[in-house]
mmCIF file of C-alpha atoms in Angstrom:
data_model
loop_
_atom_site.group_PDB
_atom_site.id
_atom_site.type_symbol
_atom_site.label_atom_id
_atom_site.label_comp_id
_atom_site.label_asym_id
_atom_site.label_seq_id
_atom_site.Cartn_x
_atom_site.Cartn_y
_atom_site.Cartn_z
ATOM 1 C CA UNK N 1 0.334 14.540 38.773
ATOM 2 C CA UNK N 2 3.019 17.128 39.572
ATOM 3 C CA UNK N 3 6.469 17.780 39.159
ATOM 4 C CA UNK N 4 8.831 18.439 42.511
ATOM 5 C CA UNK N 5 11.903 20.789 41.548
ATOM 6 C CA UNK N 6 14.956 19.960 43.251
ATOM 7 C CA UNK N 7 18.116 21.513 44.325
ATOM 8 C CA UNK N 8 21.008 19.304 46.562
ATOM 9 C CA UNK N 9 18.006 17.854 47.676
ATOM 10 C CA UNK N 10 16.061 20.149 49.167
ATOM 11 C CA UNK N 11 12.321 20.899 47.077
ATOM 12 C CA UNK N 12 12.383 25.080 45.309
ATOM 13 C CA UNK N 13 9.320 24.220 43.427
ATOM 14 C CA UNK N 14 6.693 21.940 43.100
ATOM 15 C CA UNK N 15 4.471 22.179 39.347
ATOM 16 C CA UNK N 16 0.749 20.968 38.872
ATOM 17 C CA UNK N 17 -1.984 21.413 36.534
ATOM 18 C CA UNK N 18 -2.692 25.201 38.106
ATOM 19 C CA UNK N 19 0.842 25.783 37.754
ATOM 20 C CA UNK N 20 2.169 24.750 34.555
ATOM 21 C CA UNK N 21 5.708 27.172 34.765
ATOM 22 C CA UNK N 22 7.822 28.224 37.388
ATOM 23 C CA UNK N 23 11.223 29.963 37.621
ATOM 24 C CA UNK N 24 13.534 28.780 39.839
ATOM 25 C CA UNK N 25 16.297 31.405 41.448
ATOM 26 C CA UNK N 26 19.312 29.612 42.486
ATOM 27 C CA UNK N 27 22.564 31.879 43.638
ATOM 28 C CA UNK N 28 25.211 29.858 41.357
ATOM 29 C CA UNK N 29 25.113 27.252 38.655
ATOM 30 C CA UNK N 30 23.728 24.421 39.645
ATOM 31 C CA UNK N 31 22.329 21.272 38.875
ATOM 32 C CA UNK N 32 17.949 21.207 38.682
ATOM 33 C CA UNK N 33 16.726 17.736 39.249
ATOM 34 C CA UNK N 34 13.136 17.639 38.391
ATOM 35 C CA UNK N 35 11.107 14.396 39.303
ATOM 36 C CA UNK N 36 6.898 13.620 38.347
ATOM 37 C CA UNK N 37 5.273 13.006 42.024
ATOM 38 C CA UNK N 38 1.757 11.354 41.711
ATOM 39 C CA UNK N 39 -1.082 12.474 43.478
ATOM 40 C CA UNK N 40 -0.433 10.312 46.888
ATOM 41 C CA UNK N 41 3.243 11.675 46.788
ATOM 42 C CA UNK N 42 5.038 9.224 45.404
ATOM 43 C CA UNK N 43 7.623 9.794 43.188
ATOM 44 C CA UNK N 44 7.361 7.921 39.856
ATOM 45 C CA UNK N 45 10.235 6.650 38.353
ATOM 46 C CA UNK N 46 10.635 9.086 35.898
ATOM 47 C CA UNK N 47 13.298 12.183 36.530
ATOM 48 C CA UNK N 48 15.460 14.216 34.589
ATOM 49 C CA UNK N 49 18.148 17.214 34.831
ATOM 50 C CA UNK N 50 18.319 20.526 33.364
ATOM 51 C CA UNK N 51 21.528 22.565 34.350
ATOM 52 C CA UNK N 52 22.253 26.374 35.011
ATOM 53 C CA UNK N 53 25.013 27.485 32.996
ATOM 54 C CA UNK N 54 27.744 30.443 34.539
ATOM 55 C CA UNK N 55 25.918 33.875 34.748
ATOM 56 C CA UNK N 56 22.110 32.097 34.817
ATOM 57 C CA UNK N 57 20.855 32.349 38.018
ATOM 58 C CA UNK N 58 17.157 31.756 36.844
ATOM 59 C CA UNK N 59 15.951 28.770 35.380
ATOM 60 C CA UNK N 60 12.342 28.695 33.428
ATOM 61 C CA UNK N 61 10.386 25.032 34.020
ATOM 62 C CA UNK N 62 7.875 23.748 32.496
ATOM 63 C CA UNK N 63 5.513 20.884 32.510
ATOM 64 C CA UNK N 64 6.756 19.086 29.565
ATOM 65 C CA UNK N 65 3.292 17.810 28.796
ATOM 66 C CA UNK N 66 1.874 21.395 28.267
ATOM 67 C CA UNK N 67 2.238 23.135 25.227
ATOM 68 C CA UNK N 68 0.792 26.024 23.539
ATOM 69 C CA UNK N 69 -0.567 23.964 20.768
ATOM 70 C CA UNK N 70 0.773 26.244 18.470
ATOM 71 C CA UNK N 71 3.871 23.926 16.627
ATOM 72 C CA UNK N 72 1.308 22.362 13.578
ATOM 73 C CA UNK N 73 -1.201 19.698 12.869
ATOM 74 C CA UNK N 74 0.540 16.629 13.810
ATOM 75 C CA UNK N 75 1.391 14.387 10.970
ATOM 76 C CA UNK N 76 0.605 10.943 12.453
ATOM 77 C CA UNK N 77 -3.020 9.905 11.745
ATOM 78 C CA UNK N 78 -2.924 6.061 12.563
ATOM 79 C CA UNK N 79 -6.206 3.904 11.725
ATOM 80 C CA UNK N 80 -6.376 0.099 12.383
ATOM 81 C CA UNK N 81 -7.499 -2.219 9.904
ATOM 82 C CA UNK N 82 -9.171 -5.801 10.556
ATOM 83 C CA UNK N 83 -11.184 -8.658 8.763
ATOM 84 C CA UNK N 84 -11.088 -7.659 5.564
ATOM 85 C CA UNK N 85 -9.008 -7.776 2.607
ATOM 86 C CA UNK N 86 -6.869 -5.329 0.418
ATOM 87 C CA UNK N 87 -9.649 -4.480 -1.810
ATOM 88 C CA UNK N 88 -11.996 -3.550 1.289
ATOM 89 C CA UNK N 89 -8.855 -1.706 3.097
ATOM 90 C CA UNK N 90 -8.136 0.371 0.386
ATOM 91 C CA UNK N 91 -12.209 1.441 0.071
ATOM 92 C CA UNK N 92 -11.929 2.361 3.530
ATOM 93 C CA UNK N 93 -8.642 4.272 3.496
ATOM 94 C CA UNK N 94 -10.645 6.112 0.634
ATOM 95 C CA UNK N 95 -13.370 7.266 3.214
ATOM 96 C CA UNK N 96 -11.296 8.688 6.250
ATOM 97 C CA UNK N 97 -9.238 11.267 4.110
ATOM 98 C CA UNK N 98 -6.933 12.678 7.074
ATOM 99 C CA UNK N 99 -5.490 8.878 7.943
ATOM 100 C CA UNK N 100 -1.852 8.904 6.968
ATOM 101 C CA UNK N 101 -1.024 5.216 8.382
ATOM 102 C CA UNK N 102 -2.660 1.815 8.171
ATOM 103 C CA UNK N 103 -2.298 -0.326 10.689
ATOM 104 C CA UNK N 104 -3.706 -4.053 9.342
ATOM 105 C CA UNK N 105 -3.807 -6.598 12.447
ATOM 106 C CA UNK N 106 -1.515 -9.111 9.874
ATOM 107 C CA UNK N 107 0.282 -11.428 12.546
ATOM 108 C CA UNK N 108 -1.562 -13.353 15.183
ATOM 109 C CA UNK N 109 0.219 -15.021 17.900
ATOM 110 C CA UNK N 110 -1.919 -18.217 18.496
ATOM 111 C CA UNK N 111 -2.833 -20.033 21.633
ATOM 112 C CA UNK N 112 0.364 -22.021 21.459
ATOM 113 C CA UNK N 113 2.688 -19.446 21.676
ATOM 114 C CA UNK N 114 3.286 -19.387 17.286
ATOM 115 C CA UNK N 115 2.884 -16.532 15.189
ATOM 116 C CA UNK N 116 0.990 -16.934 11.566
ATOM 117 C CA UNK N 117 0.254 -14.528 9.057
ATOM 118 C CA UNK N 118 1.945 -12.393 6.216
ATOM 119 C CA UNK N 119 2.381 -8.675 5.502
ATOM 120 C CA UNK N 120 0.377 -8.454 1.808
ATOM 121 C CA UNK N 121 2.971 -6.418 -0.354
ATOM 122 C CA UNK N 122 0.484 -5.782 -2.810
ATOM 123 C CA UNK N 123 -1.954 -3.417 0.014
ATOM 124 C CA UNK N 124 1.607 -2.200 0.826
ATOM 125 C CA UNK N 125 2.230 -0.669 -2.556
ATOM 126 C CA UNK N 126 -0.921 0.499 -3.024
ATOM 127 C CA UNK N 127 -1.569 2.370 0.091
ATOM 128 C CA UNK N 128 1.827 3.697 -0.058
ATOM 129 C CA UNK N 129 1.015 5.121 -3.875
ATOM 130 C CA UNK N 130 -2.195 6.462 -2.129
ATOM 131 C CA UNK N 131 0.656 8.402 0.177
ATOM 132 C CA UNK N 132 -0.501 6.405 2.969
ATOM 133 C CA UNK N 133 2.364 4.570 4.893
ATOM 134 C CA UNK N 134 1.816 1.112 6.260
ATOM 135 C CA UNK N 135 2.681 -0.393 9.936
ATOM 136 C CA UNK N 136 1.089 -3.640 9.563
ATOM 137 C CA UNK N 137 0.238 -5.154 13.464
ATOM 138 C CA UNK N 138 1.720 -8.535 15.081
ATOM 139 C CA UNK N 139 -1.673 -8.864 17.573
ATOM 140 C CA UNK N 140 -2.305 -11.268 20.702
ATOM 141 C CA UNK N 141 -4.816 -10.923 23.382
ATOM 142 C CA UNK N 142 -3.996 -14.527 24.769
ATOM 143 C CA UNK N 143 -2.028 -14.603 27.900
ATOM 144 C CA UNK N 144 -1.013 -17.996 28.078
ATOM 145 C CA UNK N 145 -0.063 -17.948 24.107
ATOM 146 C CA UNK N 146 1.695 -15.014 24.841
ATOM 147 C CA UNK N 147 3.878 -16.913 27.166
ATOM 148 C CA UNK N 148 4.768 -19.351 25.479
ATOM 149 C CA UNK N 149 5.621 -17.011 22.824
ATOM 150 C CA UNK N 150 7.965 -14.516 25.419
ATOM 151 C CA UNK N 151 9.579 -17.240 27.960
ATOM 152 C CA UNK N 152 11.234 -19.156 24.926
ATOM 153 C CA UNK N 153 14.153 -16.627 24.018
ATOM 154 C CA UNK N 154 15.245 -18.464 20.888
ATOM 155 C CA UNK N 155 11.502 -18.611 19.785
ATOM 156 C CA UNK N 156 10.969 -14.888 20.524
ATOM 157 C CA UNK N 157 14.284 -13.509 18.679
ATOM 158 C CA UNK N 158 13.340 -16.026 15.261
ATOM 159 C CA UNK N 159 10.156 -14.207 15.868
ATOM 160 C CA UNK N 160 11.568 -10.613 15.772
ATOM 161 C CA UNK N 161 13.698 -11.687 12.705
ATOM 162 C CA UNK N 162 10.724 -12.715 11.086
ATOM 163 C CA UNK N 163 8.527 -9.738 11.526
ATOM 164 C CA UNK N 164 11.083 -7.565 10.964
ATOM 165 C CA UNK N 165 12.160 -9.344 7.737
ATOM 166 C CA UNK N 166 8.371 -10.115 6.312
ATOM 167 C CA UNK N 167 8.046 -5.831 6.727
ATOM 168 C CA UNK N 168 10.907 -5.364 5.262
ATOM 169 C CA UNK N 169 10.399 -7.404 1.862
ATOM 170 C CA UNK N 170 7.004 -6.218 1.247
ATOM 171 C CA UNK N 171 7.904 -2.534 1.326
ATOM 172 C CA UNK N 172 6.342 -1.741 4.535
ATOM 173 C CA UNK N 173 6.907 1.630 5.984
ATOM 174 C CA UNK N 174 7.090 -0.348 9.830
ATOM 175 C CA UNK N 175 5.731 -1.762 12.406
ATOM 176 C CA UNK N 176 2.995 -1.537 15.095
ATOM 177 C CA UNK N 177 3.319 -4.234 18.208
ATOM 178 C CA UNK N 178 -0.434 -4.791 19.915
ATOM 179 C CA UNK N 179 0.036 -7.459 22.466
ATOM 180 C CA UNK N 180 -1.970 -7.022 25.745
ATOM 181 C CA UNK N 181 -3.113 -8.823 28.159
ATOM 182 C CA UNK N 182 0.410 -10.845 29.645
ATOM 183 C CA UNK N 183 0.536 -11.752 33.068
ATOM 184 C CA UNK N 184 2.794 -9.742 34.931
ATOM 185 C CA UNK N 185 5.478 -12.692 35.232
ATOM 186 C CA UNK N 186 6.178 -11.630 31.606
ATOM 187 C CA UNK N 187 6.922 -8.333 31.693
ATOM 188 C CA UNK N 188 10.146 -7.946 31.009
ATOM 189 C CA UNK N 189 10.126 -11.007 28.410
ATOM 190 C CA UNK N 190 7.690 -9.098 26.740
ATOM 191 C CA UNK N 191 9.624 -5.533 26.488
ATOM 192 C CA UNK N 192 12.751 -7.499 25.428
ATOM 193 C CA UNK N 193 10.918 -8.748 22.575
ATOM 194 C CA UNK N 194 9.740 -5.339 22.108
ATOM 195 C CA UNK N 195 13.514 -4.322 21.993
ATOM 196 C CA UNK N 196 14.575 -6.839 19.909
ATOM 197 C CA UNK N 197 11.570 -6.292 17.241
ATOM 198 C CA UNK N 198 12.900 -2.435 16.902
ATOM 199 C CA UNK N 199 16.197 -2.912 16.929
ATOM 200 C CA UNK N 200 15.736 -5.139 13.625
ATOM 201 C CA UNK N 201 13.136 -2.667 12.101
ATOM 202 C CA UNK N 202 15.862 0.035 12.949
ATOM 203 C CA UNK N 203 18.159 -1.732 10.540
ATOM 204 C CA UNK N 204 15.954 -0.761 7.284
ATOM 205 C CA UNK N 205 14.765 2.038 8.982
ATOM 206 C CA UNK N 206 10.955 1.513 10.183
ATOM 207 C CA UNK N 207 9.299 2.684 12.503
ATOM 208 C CA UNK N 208 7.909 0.928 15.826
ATOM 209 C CA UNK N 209 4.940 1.553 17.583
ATOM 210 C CA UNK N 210 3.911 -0.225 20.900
ATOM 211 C CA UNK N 211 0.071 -0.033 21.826
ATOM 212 C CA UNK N 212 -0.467 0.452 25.733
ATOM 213 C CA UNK N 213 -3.910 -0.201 27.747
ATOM 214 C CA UNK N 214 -4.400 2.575 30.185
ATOM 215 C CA UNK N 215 -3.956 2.956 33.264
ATOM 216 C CA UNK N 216 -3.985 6.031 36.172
ATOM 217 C CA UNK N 217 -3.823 6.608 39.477
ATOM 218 C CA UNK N 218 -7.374 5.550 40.431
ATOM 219 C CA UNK N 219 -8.171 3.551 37.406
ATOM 220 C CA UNK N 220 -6.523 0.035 36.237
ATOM 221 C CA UNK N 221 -8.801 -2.838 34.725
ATOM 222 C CA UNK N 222 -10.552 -4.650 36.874
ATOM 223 C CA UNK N 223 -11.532 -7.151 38.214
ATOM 224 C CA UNK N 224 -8.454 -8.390 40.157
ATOM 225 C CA UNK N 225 -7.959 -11.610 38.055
ATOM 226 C CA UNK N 226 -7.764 -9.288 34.566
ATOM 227 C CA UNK N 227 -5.590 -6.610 36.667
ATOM 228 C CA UNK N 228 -2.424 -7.594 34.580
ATOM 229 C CA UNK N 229 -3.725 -5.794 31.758
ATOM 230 C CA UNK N 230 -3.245 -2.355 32.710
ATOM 231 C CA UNK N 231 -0.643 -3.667 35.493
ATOM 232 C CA UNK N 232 2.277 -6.003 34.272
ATOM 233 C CA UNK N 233 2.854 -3.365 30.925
ATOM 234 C CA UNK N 234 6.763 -1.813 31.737
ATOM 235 C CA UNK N 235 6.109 1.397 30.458
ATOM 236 C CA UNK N 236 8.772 3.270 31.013
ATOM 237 C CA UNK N 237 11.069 0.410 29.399
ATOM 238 C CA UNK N 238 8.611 0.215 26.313
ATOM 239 C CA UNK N 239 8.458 3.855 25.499
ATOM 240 C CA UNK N 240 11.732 4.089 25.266
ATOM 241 C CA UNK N 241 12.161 1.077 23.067
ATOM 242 C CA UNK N 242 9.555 2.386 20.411
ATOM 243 C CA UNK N 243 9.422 5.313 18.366
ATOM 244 C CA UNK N 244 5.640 5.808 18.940
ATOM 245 C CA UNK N 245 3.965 4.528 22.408
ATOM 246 C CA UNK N 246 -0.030 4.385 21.111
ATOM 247 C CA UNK N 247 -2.221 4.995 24.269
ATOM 248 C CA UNK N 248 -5.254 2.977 24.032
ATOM 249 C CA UNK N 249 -7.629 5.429 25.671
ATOM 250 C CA UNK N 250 -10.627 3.661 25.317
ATOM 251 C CA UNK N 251 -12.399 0.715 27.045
ATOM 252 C CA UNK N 252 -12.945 2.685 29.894
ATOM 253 C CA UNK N 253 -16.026 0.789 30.647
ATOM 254 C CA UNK N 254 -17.076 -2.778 29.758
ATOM 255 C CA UNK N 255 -18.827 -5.797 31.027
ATOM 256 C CA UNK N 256 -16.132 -5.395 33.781
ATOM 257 C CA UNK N 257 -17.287 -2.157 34.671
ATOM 258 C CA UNK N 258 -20.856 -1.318 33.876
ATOM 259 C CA UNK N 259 -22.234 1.130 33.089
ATOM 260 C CA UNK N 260 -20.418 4.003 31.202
ATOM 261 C CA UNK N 261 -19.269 5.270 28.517
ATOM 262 C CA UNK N 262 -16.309 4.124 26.467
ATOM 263 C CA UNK N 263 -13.903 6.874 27.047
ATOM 264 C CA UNK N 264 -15.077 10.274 29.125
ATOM 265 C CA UNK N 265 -13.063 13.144 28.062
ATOM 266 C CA UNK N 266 -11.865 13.476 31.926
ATOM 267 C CA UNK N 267 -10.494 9.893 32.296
ATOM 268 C CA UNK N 268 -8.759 10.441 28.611
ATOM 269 C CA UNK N 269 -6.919 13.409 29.914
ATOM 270 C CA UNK N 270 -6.398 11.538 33.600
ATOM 271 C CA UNK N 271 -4.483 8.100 31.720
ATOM 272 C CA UNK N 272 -2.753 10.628 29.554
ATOM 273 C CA UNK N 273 -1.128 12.524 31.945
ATOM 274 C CA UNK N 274 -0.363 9.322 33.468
ATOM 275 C CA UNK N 275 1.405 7.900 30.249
ATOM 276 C CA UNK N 276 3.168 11.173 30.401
ATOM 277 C CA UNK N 277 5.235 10.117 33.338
ATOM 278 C CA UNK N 278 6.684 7.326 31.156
ATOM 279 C CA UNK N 279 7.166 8.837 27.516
ATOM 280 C CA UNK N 280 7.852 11.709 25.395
ATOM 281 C CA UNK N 281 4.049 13.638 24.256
ATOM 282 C CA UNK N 282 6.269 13.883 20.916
ATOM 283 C CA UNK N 283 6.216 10.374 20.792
ATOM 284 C CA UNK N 284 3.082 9.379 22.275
ATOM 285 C CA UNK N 285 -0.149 8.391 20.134
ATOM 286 C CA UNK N 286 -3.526 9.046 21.484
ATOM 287 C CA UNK N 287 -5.781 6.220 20.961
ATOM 288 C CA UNK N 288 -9.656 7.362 19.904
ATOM 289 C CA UNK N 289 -12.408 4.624 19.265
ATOM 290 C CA UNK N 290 -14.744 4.373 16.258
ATOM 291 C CA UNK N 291 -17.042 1.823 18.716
ATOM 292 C CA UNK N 292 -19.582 2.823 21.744
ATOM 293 C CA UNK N 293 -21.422 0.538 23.615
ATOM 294 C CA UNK N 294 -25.095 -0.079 24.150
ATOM 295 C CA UNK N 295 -26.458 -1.241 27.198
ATOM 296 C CA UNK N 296 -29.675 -3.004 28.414
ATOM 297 C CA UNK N 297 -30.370 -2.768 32.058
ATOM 298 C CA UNK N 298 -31.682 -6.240 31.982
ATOM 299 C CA UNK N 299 -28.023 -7.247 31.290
ATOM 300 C CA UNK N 300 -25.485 -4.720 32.444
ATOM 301 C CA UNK N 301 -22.586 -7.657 32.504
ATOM 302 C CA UNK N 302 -23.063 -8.149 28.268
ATOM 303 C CA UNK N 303 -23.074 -4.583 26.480
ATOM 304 C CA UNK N 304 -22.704 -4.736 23.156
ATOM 305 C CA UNK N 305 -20.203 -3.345 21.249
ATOM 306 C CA UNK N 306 -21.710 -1.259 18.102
ATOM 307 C CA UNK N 307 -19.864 0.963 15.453
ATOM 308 C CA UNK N 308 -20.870 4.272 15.639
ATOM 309 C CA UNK N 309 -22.135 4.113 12.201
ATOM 310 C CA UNK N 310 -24.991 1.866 13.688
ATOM 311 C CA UNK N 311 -25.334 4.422 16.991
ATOM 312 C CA UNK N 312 -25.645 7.410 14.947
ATOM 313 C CA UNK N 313 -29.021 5.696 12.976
ATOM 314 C CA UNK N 314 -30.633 5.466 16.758
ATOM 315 C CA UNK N 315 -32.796 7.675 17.929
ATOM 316 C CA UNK N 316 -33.572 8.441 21.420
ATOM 317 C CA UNK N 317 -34.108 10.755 24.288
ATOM 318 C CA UNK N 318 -31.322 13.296 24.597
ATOM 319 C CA UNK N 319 -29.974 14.050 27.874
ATOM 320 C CA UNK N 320 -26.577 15.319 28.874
ATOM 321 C CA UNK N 321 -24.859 13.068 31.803
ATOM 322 C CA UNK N 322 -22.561 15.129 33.893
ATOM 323 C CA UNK N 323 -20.662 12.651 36.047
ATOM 324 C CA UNK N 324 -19.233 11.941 32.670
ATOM 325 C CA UNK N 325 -19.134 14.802 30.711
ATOM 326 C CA UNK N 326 -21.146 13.654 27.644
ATOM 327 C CA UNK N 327 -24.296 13.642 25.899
ATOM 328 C CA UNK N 328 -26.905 10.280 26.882
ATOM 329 C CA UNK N 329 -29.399 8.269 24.901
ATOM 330 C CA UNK N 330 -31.859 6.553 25.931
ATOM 331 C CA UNK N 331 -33.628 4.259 23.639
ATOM 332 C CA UNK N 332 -37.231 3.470 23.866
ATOM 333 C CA UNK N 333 -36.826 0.162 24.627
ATOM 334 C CA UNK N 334 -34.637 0.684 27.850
ATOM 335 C CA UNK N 335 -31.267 0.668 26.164
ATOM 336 C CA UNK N 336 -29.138 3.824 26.497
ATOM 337 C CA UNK N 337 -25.697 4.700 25.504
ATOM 338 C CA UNK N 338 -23.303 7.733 25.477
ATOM 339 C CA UNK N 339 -22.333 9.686 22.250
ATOM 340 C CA UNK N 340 -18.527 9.414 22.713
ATOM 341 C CA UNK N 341 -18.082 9.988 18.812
ATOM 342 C CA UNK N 342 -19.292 14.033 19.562
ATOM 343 C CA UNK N 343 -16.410 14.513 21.332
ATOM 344 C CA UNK N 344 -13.767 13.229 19.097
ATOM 345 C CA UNK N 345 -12.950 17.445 18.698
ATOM 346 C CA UNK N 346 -12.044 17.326 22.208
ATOM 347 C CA UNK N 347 -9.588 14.723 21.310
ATOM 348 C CA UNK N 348 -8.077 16.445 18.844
ATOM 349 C CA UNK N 349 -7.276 19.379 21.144
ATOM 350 C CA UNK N 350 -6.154 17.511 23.915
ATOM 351 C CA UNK N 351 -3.765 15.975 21.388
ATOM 352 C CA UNK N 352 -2.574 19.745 20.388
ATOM 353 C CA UNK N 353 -2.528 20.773 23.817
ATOM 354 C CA UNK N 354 -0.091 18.467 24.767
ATOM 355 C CA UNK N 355 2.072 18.291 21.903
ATOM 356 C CA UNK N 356 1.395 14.499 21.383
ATOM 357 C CA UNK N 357 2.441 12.998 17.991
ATOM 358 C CA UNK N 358 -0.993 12.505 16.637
ATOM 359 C CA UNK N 359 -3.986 9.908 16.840
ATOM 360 C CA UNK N 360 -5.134 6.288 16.533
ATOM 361 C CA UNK N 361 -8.338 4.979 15.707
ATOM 362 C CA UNK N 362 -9.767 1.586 16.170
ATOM 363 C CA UNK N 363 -10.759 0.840 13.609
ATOM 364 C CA UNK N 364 -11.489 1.418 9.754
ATOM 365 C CA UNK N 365 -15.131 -0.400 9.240
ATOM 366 C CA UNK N 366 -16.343 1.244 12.701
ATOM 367 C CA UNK N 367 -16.340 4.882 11.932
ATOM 368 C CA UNK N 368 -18.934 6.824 9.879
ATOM 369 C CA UNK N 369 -17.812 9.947 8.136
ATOM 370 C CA UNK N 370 -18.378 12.436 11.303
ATOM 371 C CA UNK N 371 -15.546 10.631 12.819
ATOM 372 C CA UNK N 372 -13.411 12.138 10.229
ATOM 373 C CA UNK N 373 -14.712 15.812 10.453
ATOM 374 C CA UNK N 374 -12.652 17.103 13.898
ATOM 375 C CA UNK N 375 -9.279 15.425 12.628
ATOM 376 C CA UNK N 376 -7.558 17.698 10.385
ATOM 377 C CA UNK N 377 -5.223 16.542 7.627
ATOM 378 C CA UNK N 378 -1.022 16.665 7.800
ATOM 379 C CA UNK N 379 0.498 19.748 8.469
#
């Protein structure tokens, strides 16, 4: 990705990854339009102006994405919590020391397009005297439930009220939005609803998070029949909706796409800079999983997920893989898998690098203790 600098339409400067500043001369003041140009040349629909003011004839730019990493330890250490109840949240909140939000999947949107489930005030208060604040989740991986949900305004704004109002009465500090998976016909139902949701929180003044699948240039989730994923999402129209857009850098392979690991450092940093063309890095989330998976090459279509408390007890043959950039393991009995959890430092950097708002992790139950060890505590 790169950014073209423009002048009464004619391109001064264009800005990529070996070029993160330039200065642009210009004789009077003038209006800079700046616009992000992907790597075929298209421009994305992202732009923006900066202005010369009388007696500046030199304007500094800068990739917005690229910072010196020197502002602080972002605050925002998000960790998802599922399948369990307060008791068991609280023991795992207990165990991952630099999390400063829990985010327990607490509404499900059902196969017939209805929501059940309620925010537990009780967790709230107790999390929140543990200084932890609470987003609790509204989750649906179900496309068809999801339209019936979206394509029925007055069921989708009773909806909004309801999850806005349920938060609001148990104390909770806001609220995170993971629905994935709608068909592309439901876009924009499905960032209205987004809208609507934060425009209610806004009222008592929560937050809003949105959690996006990832997607770049040369990577979208395949095959063509699951395409809508990483596709239909609006996410221009989302991030701006939100106060925190959560990039779900993970998944990266999958029975879909065998065999790989979960998330290579270079394709995190590749769908980052992507989401980059769409939102803030002061607003965006970077998504980190406590999960790997372990394959058998007897049945490449059906890896397993596995925590990486149960990878880190297997022991194997070491190797380092590097197409992807990370260590290998192969098992004696044929399995192998990648050790995505030793590069969770990376992570961390990448997040200071680009001046993102802080991390994610799916999810509380998963991780094992080394997890916690790269990801330093609130500034």
């Amino acid at each position: 990705m790169s950014i073209e600098v423009e002048v009464g339409g004619g391109v001064l400067a264009r800005l990529d990854a070996t070029t993160p500043v330039a200065k642009v001369a210009v004789d009077s003041p003038v209006q800079v339009d700046l616009r992000y140009i992907a790597p075929d040349g298209t421009p994305a629909d992202v732009a923006w102006s900066q202005r010369l003011v009388d007696g500046q004839t030199e304007l500094v730019v800068a990739q917005p994405w690229r910072t010196s990493g020197e502002a602080g330890e972002p605050d925002v250490v998000v960790a998802w919590q599922a399948g369990g109840d307060a008791e068991e949240y609280l023991a795992q909140l207990a165990m991952a020391a630099p999390v400063t939000i829990s985010s327990p999947l607490t509404w499900l949107v059902t196969a017939g397009g209805d929501v059940t489930g309620a925010v537990d005030g009780a967790f709230v208060e107790q999390a929140q005297r543990q200084g932890i604040a609470v987003w609790p989740a509204i989750h649906g991986l179900d496309a068809d439930g999801l339209h019936l949900l979206l394509a029925d305004e007055r069921k989708r704004n009773e909806i909004a009220a309801a999850i806005s109002d349920d938060a609001r009465q148990a104390g909770a500090d806001g609220v995170n939005i993971d629905l994935e998976g709608f068909h592309n016909d439901d876009a924009a139902d499905l960032s209205t609803f987004v809208e609507e949701i934060s425009r209610q929180v806004e009222q008592w003044g929560g937050a809003v998070s949105y959690d996006l699948v990832p997607r770049s240039d040369s990577w979208d989730v395949t095959p063509a029949e699951v395409a809508h994923w990483s596709t239909a999402p609006q996410r221009g129209r989302l991030a701006a909706a939100v106060d925190y857009t959560v990039l779900m850098a993970y998944d990266q392979h999958n029975r879909f796409r065998p065999a790989g690991p979960v998330a290579a450092p270079e394709w995190v940093e590749e769908v980052l800079i992507y989401m980059l063309r769409y939102a803030d890095p002061a607003s965006v989330i970077l998504g980190v999983p406590a999960y790997g998976r372990l394959w058998d090459p007897d049945a490449l279509g059906e890896p397993r997920a596995v925590s990486l408390a149960a990878l880190d007890r297997l022991d194997g043959e070491r190797s380092f893989d590097d197409a992807f950039g990370l260590e290998r393991i192969d098992l004696a009995d044929g399995r192998f898998f990648w050790v995505d959890n030793e590069v969770t430092q990376q992570r961390v950097d990448l997040a200071a690098e680009y001046g993102l708002a802080g991390w994610a992790v799916w999810r509380l139950g998963l991780d094992h203790s080394g997890l916690w060890e790269a990801f330093p505590g609130p500034s």
